[in-house]
């Protein structure tokens, strides 16, 4: 049997954001999907692919619900998060493996075109609408895996345990398809999922409302056994905090801590209403937090205390959550802008800190610690931003990321392979997929 030949590609970057800052004339050699060499101040070679603008590591989307994308622009009702949730459940009930696959293809295509090179999908639509498992109990998860492969994005499937409607409350009919019945059955099903080079399996606890303490502990044990990332919706709403205190005498963070959830592979999502003691607990345990500013704005959730979390040693990432927006640079910028409104001070997160949220720290909480840096040995996932347009013209190079949006993304590479160019995903027509499947799921065609 002949050995597989190595695949090498070379690039010449006008500017690149390396570990020690921005460098000019950077030549990159990629072999078998990883950076083999990175040389600043290098002359361009005839066969190099030229990347004009600013190149940086690919962005990580730390929290996504792909099926929520069908609600964007649908005229969902006003009011509170809890009223919006009723509309979301109607979309969840309409999903089939085929429609989930086609919708997710469009969602992930939109993500890679925007500069995301990995996504952590918080996946809880497991079974048929009445709760009966499919012949393959992971069919819906496979639909997401295939969709991500088509789009060219790395996927961490955060398979979610969801057991109750609230503290001690039975599931509502529209929640039956989310549940495996108990944590052991959840673990048995998830263990059947096999990773591939661009697909990893993680765990999630939907919330302290949906998973009892003993079951939380079982999910945390599974994540520990498999060295997998573990995520949980955390203190997104004051009502959740109040219910948790009423039923357990503890905040959600403290209850999860007692269940053994928090460690360096664990991530709390949102953390809008955490207390200072909660923040210290997260920092002491080495946990991360994923904030989702576009969703937290859209659902009127509130503002996460990002600066306080960072000061306590909590690593931060960003996520698109309900996918009301696919734009990593806007998400990171909004973390800073929210802090300016909350604290009345500017420059709470420097451009370098915002890039860390998007790249190294974000990839780590997504379960891709070997991505997120332009350095030898790392996964060759990178993005180039246009610096010659009316948005970024006149900006210092180290401020371009603060000024940019997804519209400035001109090249996206995953494993050294181009997956998007000038706003279009190479593997998926994201516009057609989204237009057709969103209308179908909303009953408009």
Coordinates of N, CA, C and O in Angstrom, one line a residue, residues 59-135:
X59 N -12.3 32.6 13.5 CA -13.2 32.9 14.7 C -13.9 31.6 15.1 O -14.3 30.8 14.3
X60 N -14.2 31.5 16.4 CA -14.9 30.4 17.0 C -16.3 30.9 17.4 O -16.4 31.9 18.1
X61 N -17.3 30.2 17.0 CA -18.7 30.5 17.4 C -19.0 29.5 18.6 O -19.3 28.3 18.4
X62 N -19.0 30.1 19.8 CA -19.0 29.3 21.0 C -20.4 28.8 21.4 O -20.6 28.0 22.3
X63 N -21.5 29.3 20.7 CA -22.8 28.9 21.1 C -23.8 29.1 20.0 O -24.1 30.3 19.6
X64 N -24.3 28.0 19.4 CA -25.3 28.2 18.3 C -26.5 27.2 18.5 O -26.3 26.1 19.0
X65 N -27.7 27.7 18.2 CA -28.9 26.9 18.0 C -29.2 27.1 16.5 O -29.9 28.1 16.2
X66 N -28.8 26.2 15.7 CA -29.0 26.4 14.2 C -30.5 26.6 13.9 O -30.8 27.4 13.0
X67 N -31.4 25.8 14.5 CA -32.8 25.9 14.1 C -33.4 27.2 14.4 O -34.5 27.6 13.8
X68 N -32.9 28.0 15.4 CA -33.5 29.3 15.7 C -33.4 30.2 14.6 O -34.1 31.2 14.5
X69 N -32.4 30.0 13.6 CA -32.3 30.8 12.5 C -33.6 31.1 11.7 O -33.8 32.1 11.0
X70 N -34.5 30.1 11.8 CA -35.7 30.2 11.0 C -36.6 31.3 11.6 O -37.6 31.7 11.0
X71 N -36.3 31.8 12.8 CA -37.1 32.9 13.4 C -36.6 34.3 13.0 O -37.3 35.3 13.2
X72 N -35.4 34.4 12.4 CA -34.9 35.7 12.0 C -35.8 36.3 11.0 O -36.1 35.8 9.9
X73 N -36.2 37.6 11.3 CA -37.0 38.3 10.3 C -38.4 37.7 10.2 O -39.1 38.1 9.2
X74 N -38.9 36.9 11.1 CA -40.2 36.3 10.9 C -41.3 37.0 11.6 O -42.4 36.6 11.6
X75 N -41.0 38.1 12.3 CA -42.0 38.8 13.0 C -42.4 38.1 14.3 O -43.6 38.1 14.6
X76 N -41.4 37.5 15.0 CA -41.8 36.9 16.2 C -42.3 37.9 17.2 O -42.0 39.1 17.2
X77 N -43.2 37.4 18.1 CA -43.9 38.4 19.0 C -43.0 39.1 19.9 O -41.9 38.7 20.2
X78 N -43.4 40.3 20.4 CA -42.7 41.1 21.3 C -42.8 40.5 22.7 O -43.1 39.3 22.9
X79 N -42.6 41.3 23.7 CA -42.7 40.8 25.1 C -41.4 40.3 25.6 O -40.3 40.8 25.3
X80 N -41.5 39.2 26.3 CA -40.3 38.7 27.1 C -39.7 37.5 26.3 O -40.3 36.9 25.4
X81 N -38.6 37.0 26.9 CA -37.9 35.8 26.4 C -38.9 34.6 26.5 O -38.9 33.8 25.5
X82 N -39.7 34.6 27.5 CA -40.6 33.4 27.7 C -41.7 33.4 26.6 O -42.1 32.3 26.2
X83 N -42.1 34.5 26.1 CA -43.1 34.6 25.0 C -42.4 34.2 23.7 O -43.0 33.5 22.9
X84 N -41.2 34.7 23.5 CA -40.5 34.3 22.3 C -40.3 32.8 22.2 O -40.3 32.2 21.2
X85 N -40.1 32.2 23.4 CA -39.8 30.7 23.5 C -40.9 29.9 22.9 O -40.7 28.9 22.3
X86 N -42.1 30.4 23.1 CA -43.3 29.6 22.5 C -43.2 29.5 21.0 O -43.5 28.5 20.4
X87 N -42.8 30.6 20.3 CA -42.6 30.6 18.9 C -41.5 29.7 18.5 O -41.5 28.9 17.5
X88 N -40.4 29.7 19.3 CA -39.3 28.8 19.0 C -39.7 27.4 19.1 O -39.2 26.5 18.3
X89 N -40.5 27.0 20.0 CA -41.0 25.6 20.2 C -41.7 25.2 18.9 O -41.7 24.0 18.5
X90 N -42.5 26.1 18.3 CA -43.2 25.7 17.1 C -42.3 25.3 16.0 O -42.6 24.4 15.2
X91 N -41.2 26.1 15.9 CA -40.2 25.7 14.8 C -39.5 24.4 15.2 O -39.3 23.5 14.3
X92 N -39.2 24.2 16.4 CA -38.6 22.9 16.8 C -39.5 21.7 16.5 O -39.0 20.6 16.1
X93 N -40.8 21.9 16.7 CA -41.8 20.8 16.4 C -41.8 20.5 14.9 O -42.1 19.3 14.5
X94 N -41.5 21.4 14.1 CA -41.6 21.2 12.6 C -40.4 20.6 12.0 O -40.5 20.1 10.9
X95 N -39.3 20.5 12.8 CA -38.1 20.0 12.2 C -38.2 18.5 11.9 O -38.7 17.7 12.6
X96 N -37.6 18.1 10.7 CA -37.3 16.7 10.4 C -35.8 16.6 10.2 O -35.1 17.6 10.0
X97 N -35.3 15.4 10.1 CA -33.8 15.3 9.8 C -33.5 16.0 8.5 O -32.4 16.6 8.4
X98 N -34.3 15.9 7.5 CA -34.0 16.5 6.2 C -34.0 18.0 6.3 O -33.1 18.7 5.8
X99 N -35.1 18.6 6.9 CA -35.2 20.0 7.0 C -34.1 20.6 7.9 O -33.6 21.7 7.7
X100 N -33.8 19.8 9.0 CA -32.7 20.3 9.9 C -31.4 20.3 9.1 O -30.6 21.3 9.3
X101 N -31.1 19.3 8.3 CA -29.9 19.3 7.5 C -29.8 20.5 6.6 O -28.8 21.2 6.5
X102 N -30.9 20.7 5.9 CA -30.9 21.8 4.9 C -30.8 23.2 5.5 O -30.1 24.1 5.1
X103 N -31.5 23.4 6.7 CA -31.4 24.6 7.4 C -30.0 24.8 7.9 O -29.4 25.9 7.8
X104 N -29.5 23.8 8.5 CA -28.1 23.9 9.1 C -27.1 24.2 8.0 O -26.1 24.9 8.3
X105 N -27.2 23.6 6.8 CA -26.3 23.9 5.7 C -26.3 25.4 5.5 O -25.2 26.0 5.3
X106 N -27.4 26.0 5.4 CA -27.5 27.4 5.2 C -26.9 28.2 6.3 O -26.2 29.2 6.1
X107 N -27.2 27.8 7.5 CA -26.7 28.5 8.7 C -25.2 28.4 8.8 O -24.5 29.4 9.0
X108 N -24.6 27.2 8.6 CA -23.2 27.0 8.7 C -22.5 27.7 7.5 O -21.4 28.2 7.6
X109 N -23.1 27.7 6.3 CA -22.6 28.4 5.2 C -22.5 29.9 5.5 O -21.5 30.5 5.1
X110 N -23.5 30.4 6.1 CA -23.5 31.8 6.4 C -22.4 32.1 7.5 O -21.7 33.1 7.4
X111 N -22.2 31.2 8.4 CA -21.1 31.4 9.4 C -19.8 31.4 8.8 O -19.0 32.3 9.1
X112 N -19.4 30.4 7.9 CA -18.1 30.4 7.4 C -17.8 31.6 6.5 O -16.7 32.2 6.5
X113 N -18.8 32.1 5.8 CA -18.7 33.3 5.0 C -18.4 34.5 5.8 O -17.8 35.5 5.4
X114 N -18.9 34.5 7.1 CA -18.7 35.6 8.0 C -17.4 35.6 8.7 O -17.0 36.5 9.4
X115 N -16.6 34.4 8.6 CA -15.3 34.4 9.3 C -15.3 33.4 10.4 O -14.2 33.3 11.1
X116 N -16.3 32.6 10.7 CA -16.3 31.6 11.7 C -15.7 30.3 11.1 O -16.1 29.9 10.0
X117 N -14.7 29.7 11.8 CA -14.1 28.5 11.2 C -14.5 27.3 12.1 O -14.2 26.1 11.8
X118 N -15.1 27.5 13.2 CA -15.6 26.4 14.1 C -16.9 26.9 14.8 O -17.1 28.1 14.9
X119 N -17.8 25.9 15.1 CA -19.0 26.2 15.8 C -19.3 25.1 16.9 O -19.1 24.0 16.6
X120 N -19.7 25.6 18.0 CA -20.2 24.7 19.1 C -21.7 24.7 19.0 O -22.3 25.7 19.4
X121 N -22.3 23.6 18.5 CA -23.8 23.6 18.4 C -24.4 22.9 19.6 O -24.2 21.8 19.9
X122 N -25.2 23.7 20.3 CA -25.9 23.3 21.5 C -27.2 22.6 21.1 O -28.2 23.2 20.9
X123 N -27.1 21.3 21.0 CA -28.1 20.5 20.2 C -29.0 19.7 21.2 O -28.5 18.8 21.9
X124 N -30.3 20.0 21.1 CA -31.2 19.2 22.0 C -32.4 18.7 21.3 O -33.3 18.2 21.9
X125 N -32.6 18.9 19.9 CA -33.7 18.4 19.2 C -33.3 17.0 18.7 O -32.8 16.8 17.6
X126 N -33.5 16.0 19.6 CA -32.9 14.7 19.4 C -33.9 13.7 18.7 O -33.4 12.9 17.8
X127 N -35.1 13.7 19.1 CA -36.0 12.6 18.7 C -37.2 13.1 17.8 O -37.2 14.3 17.4
X128 N -38.1 12.2 17.5 CA -39.3 12.6 16.7 C -40.2 13.5 17.6 O -40.0 13.6 18.8
X129 N -41.1 14.2 16.9 CA -41.9 15.2 17.6 C -42.7 14.7 18.9 O -42.9 15.4 19.8
X130 N -43.0 13.4 18.9 CA -43.7 12.8 20.0 C -42.7 12.2 21.0 O -43.2 11.6 22.0
X131 N -41.4 12.4 20.8 CA -40.4 11.9 21.7 C -39.9 10.5 21.4 O -39.0 10.0 22.0
X132 N -40.5 9.9 20.4 CA -40.0 8.5 20.0 C -38.7 8.7 19.3 O -38.5 9.5 18.3
X133 N -37.7 7.9 19.6 CA -36.4 7.9 19.0 C -36.5 7.5 17.5 O -37.3 6.7 17.1
X134 N -35.7 8.1 16.6 CA -35.5 7.6 15.3 C -34.8 6.3 15.3 O -34.3 5.8 16.3
X135 N -34.9 5.5 14.2 CA -34.2 4.2 14.1 C -32.8 4.4 14.5 O -32.2 3.5 15.2

